Coordinates of C-alpha atoms in Angstrom, one line a residue:
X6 CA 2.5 -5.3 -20.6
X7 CA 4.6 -1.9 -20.3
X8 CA 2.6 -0.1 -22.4
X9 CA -1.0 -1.0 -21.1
X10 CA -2.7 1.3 -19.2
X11 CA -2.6 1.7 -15.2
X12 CA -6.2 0.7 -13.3
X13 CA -8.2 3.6 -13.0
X14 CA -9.7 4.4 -9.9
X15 CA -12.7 4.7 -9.0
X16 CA -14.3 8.5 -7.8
X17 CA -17.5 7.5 -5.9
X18 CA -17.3 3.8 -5.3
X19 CA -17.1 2.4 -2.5
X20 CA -18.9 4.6 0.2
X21 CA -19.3 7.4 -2.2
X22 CA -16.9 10.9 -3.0
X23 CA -16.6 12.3 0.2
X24 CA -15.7 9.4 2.2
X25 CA -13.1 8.4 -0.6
X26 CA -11.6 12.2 -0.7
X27 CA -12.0 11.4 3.3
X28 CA -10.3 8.5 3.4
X29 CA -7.4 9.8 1.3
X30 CA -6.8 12.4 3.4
X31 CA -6.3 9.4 6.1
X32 CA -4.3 7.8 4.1
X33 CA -1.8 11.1 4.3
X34 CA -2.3 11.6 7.6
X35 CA -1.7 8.5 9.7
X36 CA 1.3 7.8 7.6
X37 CA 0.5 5.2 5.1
X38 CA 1.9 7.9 2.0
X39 CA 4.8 7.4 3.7
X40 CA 5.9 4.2 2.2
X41 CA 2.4 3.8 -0.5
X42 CA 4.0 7.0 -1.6
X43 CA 0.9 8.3 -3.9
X44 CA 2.6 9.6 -7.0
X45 CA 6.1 8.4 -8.6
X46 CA 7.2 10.1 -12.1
X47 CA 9.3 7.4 -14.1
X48 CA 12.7 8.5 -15.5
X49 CA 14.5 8.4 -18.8
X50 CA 13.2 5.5 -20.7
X51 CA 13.7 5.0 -24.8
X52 CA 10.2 4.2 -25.3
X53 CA 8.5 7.9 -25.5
X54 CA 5.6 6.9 -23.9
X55 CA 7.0 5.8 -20.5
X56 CA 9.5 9.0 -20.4
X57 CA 9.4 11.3 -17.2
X58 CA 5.5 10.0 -17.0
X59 CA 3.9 10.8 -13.2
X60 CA 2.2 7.5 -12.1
X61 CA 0.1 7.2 -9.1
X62 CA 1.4 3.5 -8.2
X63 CA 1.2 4.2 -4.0
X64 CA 4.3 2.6 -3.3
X65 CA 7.9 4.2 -2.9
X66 CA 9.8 0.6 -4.1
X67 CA 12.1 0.9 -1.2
X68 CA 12.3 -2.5 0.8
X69 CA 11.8 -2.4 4.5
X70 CA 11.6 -4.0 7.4
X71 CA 8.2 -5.3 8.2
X72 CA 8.9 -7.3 11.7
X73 CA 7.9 -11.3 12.4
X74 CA 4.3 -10.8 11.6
X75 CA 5.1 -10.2 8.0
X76 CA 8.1 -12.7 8.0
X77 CA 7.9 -15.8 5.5
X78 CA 12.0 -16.6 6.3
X79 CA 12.8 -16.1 2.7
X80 CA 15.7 -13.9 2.1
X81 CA 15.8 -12.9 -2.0
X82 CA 19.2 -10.7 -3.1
X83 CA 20.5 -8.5 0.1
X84 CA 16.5 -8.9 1.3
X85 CA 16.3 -11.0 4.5
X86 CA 13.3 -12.7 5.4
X87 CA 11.0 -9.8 6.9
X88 CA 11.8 -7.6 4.0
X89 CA 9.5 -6.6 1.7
X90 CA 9.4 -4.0 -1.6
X91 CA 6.3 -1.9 -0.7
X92 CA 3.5 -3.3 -3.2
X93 CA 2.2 -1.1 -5.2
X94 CA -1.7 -0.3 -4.5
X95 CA -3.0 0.6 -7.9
X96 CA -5.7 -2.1 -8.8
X97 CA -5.9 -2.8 -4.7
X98 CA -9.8 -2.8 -5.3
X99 CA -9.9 -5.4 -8.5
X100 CA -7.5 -7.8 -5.6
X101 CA -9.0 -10.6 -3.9
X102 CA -6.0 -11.6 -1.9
X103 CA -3.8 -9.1 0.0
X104 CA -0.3 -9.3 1.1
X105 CA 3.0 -10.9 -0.4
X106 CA 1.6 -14.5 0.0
X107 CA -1.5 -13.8 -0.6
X108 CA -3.0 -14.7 2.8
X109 CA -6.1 -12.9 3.4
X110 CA -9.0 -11.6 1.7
X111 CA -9.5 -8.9 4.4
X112 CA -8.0 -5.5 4.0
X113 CA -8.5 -4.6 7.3
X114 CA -6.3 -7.3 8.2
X115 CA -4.0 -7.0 5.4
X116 CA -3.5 -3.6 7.4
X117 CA -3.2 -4.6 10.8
X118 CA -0.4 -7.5 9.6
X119 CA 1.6 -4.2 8.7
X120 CA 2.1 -4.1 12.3
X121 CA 5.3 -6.5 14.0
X122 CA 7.3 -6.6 17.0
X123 CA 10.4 -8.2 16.6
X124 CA 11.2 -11.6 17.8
X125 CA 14.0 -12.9 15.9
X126 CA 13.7 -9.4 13.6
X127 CA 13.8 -5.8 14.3
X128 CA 10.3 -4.6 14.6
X129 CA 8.2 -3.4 11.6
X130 CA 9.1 -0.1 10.3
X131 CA 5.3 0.3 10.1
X132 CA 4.5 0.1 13.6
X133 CA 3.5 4.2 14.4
X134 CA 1.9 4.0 11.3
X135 CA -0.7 0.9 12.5
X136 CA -1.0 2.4 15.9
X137 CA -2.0 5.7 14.4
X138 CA -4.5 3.4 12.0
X139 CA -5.9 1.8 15.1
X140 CA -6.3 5.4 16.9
X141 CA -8.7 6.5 14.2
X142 CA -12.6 6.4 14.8
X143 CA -14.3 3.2 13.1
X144 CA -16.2 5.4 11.2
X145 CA -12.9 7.4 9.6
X146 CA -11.4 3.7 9.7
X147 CA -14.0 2.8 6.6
X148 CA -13.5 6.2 4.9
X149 CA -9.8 5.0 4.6
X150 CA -11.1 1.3 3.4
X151 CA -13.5 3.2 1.1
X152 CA -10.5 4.8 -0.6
X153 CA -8.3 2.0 -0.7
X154 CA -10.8 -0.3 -2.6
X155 CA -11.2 2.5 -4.6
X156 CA -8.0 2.2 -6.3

């Protein structure tokens, strides 16, 4: 599996080229990149072919808090139960299920679950991120859709 090739993306489907060059400019600017960082380059490796490659995998690996929306109470290594390794977003249009457990179909939900107040965790680390997300028009809202089931 390490040596097949990433998904491509798509450049016009859905919603066509300008709303998915739109709606990656979103993506930048309400703060999503900031965790689904767009572009990682992989380090020393002894198979050629992976060496000091740049891969556009939208996700920085980091784990972070994601608040008691998110939470499924399972703590893995130093990870406690609200934790969560950003998923990568490559192939996020080829997905039928979104999330770690798989429990929705609907991106735009898949989103909004980014969002988590505390309870018995601190809140989700994605919290501005949703309400800048939930600030945009609806119509700049499916630009950002467009270019996430573009990938």
């Amino acid at each position: 599996m390490r040596l097949l090739a990433p998904p491509t993306p798509s450049s016009d489907t859905p919603g066509g080229a300008a709303s998915i060059d739109r709606g990656r400019s979103l993506f930048t600017d309400v703060g999503c990149a900031g965790c689904h960082t767009p572009t990682l380059r992989t380090g020393k490796s002894s198979i050629e072919a992976l060496r000091n490659k740049e891969v556009k995998l939208y996700s920085d690996l980091m784990v972070h808090n994601m608040g008691q929306g998110l939470a499924d109470d399972v703590s893995q290594g130093n990870a406690g139960g609200d934790e969560f390794r950003t998923a990568p977003l490559w192939g996020l249009g080829q997905r039928i299920f979104f999330l770690h457990d798989g429990r929705t179909n609907d991106l735009l939900q898949a989103i909004q679950a980014h969002a988590g107040l505390g309870g018995r965790y601190v809140p989700s680390e994605a919290n501005q991120v949703i309400g800048q997300f939930n600030r945009l028009s609806e119509i700049d809202k499916q630009h950002l859709l467009n270019f996430l089931r573009s990938l």
